[in-house]
Short mmCIF file of C-alpha atoms and ligand atoms in Angstrom, two decimals:
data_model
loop_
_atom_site.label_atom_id
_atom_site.label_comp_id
_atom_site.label_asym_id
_atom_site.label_seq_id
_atom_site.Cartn_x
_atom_site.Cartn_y
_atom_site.Cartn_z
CA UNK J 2 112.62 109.96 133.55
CA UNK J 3 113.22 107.53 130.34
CA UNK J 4 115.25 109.12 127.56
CA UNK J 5 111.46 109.11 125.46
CA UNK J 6 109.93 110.46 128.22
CA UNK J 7 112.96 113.30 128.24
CA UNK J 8 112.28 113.68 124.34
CA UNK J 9 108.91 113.62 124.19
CA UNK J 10 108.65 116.69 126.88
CA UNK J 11 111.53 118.43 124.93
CA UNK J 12 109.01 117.85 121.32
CA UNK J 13 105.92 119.10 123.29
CA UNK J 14 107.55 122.25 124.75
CA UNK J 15 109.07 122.96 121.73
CA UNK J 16 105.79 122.31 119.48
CA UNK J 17 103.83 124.73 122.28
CA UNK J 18 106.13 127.79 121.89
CA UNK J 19 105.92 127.16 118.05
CA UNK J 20 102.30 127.55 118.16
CA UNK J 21 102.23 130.65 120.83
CA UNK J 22 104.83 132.46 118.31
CA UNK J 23 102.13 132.09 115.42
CA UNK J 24 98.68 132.13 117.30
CA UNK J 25 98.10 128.40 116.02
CA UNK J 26 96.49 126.08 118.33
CA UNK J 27 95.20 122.55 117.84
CA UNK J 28 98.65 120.67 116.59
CA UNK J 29 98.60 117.41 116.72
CA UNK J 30 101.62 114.99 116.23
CA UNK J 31 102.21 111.77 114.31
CA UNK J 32 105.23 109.34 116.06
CA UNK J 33 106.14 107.79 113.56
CA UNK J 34 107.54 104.75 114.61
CA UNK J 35 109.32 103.07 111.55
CA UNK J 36 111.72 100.33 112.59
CA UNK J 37 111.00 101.29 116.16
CA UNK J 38 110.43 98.28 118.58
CA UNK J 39 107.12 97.43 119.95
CA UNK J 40 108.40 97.59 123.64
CA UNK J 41 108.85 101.47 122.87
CA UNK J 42 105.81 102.09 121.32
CA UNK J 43 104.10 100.36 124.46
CA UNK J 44 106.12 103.19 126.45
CA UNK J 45 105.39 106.11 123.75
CA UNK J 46 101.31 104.79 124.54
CA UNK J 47 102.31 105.13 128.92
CA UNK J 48 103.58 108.47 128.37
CA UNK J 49 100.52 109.74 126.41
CA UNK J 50 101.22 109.47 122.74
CA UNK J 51 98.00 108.59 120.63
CA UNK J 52 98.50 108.64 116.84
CA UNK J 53 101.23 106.90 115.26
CA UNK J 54 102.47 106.41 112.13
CA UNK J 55 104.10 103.97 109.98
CA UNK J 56 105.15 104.11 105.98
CA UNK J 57 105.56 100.32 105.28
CA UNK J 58 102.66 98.04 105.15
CA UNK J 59 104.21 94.79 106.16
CA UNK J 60 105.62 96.54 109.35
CA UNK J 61 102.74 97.87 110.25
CA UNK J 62 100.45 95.19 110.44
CA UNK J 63 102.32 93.31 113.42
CA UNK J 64 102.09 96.39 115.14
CA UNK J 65 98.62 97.56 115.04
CA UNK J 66 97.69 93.70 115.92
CA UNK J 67 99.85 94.33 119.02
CA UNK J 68 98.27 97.75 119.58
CA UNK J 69 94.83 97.75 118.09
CA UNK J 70 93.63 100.69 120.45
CA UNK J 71 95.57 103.57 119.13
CA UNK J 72 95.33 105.62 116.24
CA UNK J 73 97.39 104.46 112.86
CA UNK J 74 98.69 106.32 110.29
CA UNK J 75 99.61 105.92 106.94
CA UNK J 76 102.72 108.15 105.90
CA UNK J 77 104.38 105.83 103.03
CA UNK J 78 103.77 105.28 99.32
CA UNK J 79 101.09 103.07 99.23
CA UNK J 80 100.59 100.56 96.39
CA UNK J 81 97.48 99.75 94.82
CA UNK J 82 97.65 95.96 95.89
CA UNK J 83 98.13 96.42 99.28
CA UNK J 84 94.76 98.87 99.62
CA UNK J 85 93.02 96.15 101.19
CA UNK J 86 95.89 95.78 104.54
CA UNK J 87 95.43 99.57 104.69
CA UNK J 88 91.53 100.68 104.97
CA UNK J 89 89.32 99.79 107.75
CA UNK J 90 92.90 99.53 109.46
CA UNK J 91 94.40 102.93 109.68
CA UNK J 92 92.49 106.05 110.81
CA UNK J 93 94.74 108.29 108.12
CA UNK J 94 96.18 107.81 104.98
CA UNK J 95 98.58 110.68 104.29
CA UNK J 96 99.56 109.83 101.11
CA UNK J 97 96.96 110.03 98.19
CA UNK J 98 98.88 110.68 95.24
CA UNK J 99 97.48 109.65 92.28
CA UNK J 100 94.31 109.23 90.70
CA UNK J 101 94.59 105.76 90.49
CA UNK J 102 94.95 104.71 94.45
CA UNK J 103 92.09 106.94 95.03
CA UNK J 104 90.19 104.83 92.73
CA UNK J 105 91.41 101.32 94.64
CA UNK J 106 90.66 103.21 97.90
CA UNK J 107 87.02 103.76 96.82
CA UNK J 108 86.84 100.38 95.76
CA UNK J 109 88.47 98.36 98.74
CA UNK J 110 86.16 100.90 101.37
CA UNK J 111 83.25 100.08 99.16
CA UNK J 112 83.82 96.03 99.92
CA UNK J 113 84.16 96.80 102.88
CA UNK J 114 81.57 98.62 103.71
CA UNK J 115 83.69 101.81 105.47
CA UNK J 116 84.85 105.29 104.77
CA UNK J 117 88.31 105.88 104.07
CA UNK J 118 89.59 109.09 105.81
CA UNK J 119 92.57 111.00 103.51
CA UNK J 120 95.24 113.40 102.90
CA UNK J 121 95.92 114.43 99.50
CA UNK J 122 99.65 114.55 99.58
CA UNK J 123 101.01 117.98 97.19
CA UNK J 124 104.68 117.74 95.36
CA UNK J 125 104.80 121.15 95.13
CA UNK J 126 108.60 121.48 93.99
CA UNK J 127 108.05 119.07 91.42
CA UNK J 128 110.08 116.84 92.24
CA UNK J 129 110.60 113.86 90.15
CA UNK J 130 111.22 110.77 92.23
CA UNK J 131 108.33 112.10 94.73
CA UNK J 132 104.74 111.02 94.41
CA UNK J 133 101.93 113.81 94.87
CA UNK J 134 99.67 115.90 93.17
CA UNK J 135 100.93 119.10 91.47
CA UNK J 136 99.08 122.26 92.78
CA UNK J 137 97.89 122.88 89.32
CA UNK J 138 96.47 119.68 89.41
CA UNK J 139 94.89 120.42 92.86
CA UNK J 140 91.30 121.56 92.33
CA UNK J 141 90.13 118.87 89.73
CA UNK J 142 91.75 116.24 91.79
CA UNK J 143 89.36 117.20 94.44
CA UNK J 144 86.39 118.20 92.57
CA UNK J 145 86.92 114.52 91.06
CA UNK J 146 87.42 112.94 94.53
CA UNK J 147 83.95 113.79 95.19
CA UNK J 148 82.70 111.04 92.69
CA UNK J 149 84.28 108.59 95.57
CA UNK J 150 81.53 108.63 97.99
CA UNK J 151 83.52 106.31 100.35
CA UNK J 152 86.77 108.39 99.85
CA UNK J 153 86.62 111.58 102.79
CA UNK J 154 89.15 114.18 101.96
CA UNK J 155 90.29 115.65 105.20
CA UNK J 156 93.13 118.10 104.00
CA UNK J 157 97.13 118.22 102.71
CA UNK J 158 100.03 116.46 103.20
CA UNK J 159 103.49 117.51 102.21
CA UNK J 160 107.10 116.52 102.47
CA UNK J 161 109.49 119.47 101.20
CA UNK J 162 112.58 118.73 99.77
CA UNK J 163 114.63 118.01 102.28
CA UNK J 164 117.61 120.69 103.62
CA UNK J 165 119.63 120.99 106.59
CA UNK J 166 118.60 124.49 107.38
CA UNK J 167 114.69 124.17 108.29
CA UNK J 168 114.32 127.80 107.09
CA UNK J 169 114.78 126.81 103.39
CA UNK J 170 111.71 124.56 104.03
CA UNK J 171 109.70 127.56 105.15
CA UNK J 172 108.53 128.88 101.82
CA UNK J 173 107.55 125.91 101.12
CA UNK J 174 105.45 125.52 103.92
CA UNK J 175 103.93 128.68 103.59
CA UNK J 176 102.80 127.93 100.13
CA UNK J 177 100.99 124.82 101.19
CA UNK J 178 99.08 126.47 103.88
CA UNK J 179 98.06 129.41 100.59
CA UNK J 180 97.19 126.39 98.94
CA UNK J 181 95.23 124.86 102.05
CA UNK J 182 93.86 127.72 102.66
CA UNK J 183 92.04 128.45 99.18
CA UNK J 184 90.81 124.85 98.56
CA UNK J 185 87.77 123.54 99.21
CA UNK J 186 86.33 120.43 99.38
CA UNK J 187 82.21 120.44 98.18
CA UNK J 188 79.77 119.11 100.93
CA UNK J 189 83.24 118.45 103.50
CA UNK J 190 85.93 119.56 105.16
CA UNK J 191 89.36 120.61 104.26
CA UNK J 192 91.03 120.36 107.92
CA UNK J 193 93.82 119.32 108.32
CA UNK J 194 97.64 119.96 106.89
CA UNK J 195 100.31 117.90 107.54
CA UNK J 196 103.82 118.95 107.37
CA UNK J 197 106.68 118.87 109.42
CA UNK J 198 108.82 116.47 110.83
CA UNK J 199 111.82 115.89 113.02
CA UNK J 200 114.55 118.75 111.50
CA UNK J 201 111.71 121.62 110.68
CA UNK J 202 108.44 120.79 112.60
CA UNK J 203 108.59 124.33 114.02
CA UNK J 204 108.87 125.88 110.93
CA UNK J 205 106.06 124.15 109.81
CA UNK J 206 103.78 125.16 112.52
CA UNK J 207 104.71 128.72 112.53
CA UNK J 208 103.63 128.27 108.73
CA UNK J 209 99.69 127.13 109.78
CA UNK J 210 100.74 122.97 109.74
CA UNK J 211 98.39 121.41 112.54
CA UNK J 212 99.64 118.04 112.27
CA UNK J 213 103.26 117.16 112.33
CA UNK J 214 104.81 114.03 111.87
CA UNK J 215 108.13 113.33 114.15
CA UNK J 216 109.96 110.33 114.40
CA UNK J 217 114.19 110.63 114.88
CA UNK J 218 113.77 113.28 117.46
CA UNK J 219 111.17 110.84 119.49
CA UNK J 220 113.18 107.66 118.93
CA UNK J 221 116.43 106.58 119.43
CA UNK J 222 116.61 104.99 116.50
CA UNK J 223 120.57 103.24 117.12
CA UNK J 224 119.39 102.18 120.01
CA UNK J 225 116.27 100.79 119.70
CA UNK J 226 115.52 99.70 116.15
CA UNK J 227 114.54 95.86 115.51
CA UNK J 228 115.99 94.52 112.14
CA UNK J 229 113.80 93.90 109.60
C1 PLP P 426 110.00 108.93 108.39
C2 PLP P 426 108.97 109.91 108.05
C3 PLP P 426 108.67 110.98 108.91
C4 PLP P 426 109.44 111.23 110.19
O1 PLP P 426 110.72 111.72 109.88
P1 PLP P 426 111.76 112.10 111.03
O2 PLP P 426 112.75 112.93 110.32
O3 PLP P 426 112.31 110.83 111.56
O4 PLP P 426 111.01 112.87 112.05
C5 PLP P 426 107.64 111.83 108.55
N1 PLP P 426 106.94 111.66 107.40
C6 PLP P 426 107.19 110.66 106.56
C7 PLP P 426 106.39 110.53 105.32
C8 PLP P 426 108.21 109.75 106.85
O5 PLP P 426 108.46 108.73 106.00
#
């Protein structure tokens, strides 16, 4: 077996007992595939991986022209100007996080004609150089949202500070999933929350994350990344 395919398995098992522990089922995963070559994402596709995600704009675009059949998403900071590379392009955005981008979201699906499926990403430690909502900020930001008729708001997205030890993430992902779990979305559907990555995806999904995004433990990043 290929060191992904070793990896991957390793991911899977270890995303599987995760869920058994807390009675969760339905977790999906994100690769995120930053500054990982297209020859290993063409692998990552042979061994069964669907949804992939990228945080940079200009490095994704090669990539989903390469491999326009699977699922992108976006997991960056997304600036207003380049709304119009991102909808009608990626199946996710992950990162709403101001008032503003929804606004150029709603706009750039509107020209185009689509609907623009999205995460409202939560700072919920308040962290300064972070973007994201602030839970106090949550409910109007979704009650407003629903003036965006082409903007869908499928659920949360977080990205705790980070620590070494994945159980000092844990509260943190246990708040979002209180959070999750008491907002709603009029007229749709508040399903999925995404947190979790490479260092404390199992925390996350013992905390009620069903979508985790993993990229270091996936990809040999020393050995594989392309320069920019
Ligand atoms: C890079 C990145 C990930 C994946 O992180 P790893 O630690 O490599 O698993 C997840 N989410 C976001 C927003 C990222 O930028």
């Amino acid at each position: 077996m290929s060191s992904l395919a070793v990896r991957l398995n390793d991911v899977r098992m270890r995303m599987a007992r995760a869920a058994q522990h807390s009675r969760r089922d339905g977790v999906g995963m994100v690769a995120v595939t930053k500054t990982v070559a297209t020859g290993i994402i063409a692998e990552a596709i042979a061994l069964g991986l669907t949804d992939f995600g990228e945080n940079r704009v200009h490095e994704a675009r090669p990539k989903i022209e390469v491999f326009p059949a699977v699922e992108w998403h976006f997991i960056g900071r997304l600036q207003t100007n380049k709304v119009k590379d991102v909808v009608g392009r990626f199946k996710l955005i992950h990162s709403l996080d101001r008032w503003r981008l929804a606004e150029a979201l709603q706009q750039e699906a509107q020209a185009q004609n689509v609907q623009v499926s999205v995460l409202i990403q939560v700072n919920l430690a308040g962290e300064g150089q972070k973007g994201g909502i602030s839970p106090v900020e949550l409910d109007d930001f979704l009650l407003a949202a629903t003036d965006l008729p082409r903007v869908r708001v499928e659920g949360l997205m977080a990205i705790p500070p980070y620590t070494a030890d994945p159980e000092e993430a844990r509260p943190y992902f246990r708040e979002m999933f209180r959070l999750f779990s008491k907002c709603r979305m009029p007229g749709g559907a508040m399903k999925l929350l995404s947190m979790g990555m490479s260092n404390d995806f199992e925390a996350a999904i013992e905390e009620g994350a069903n979508l985790i995004r993993v990229g270091s433990l996936l990809f040999d990043r020393e050995k594989y990344s392309q320069e920019e």
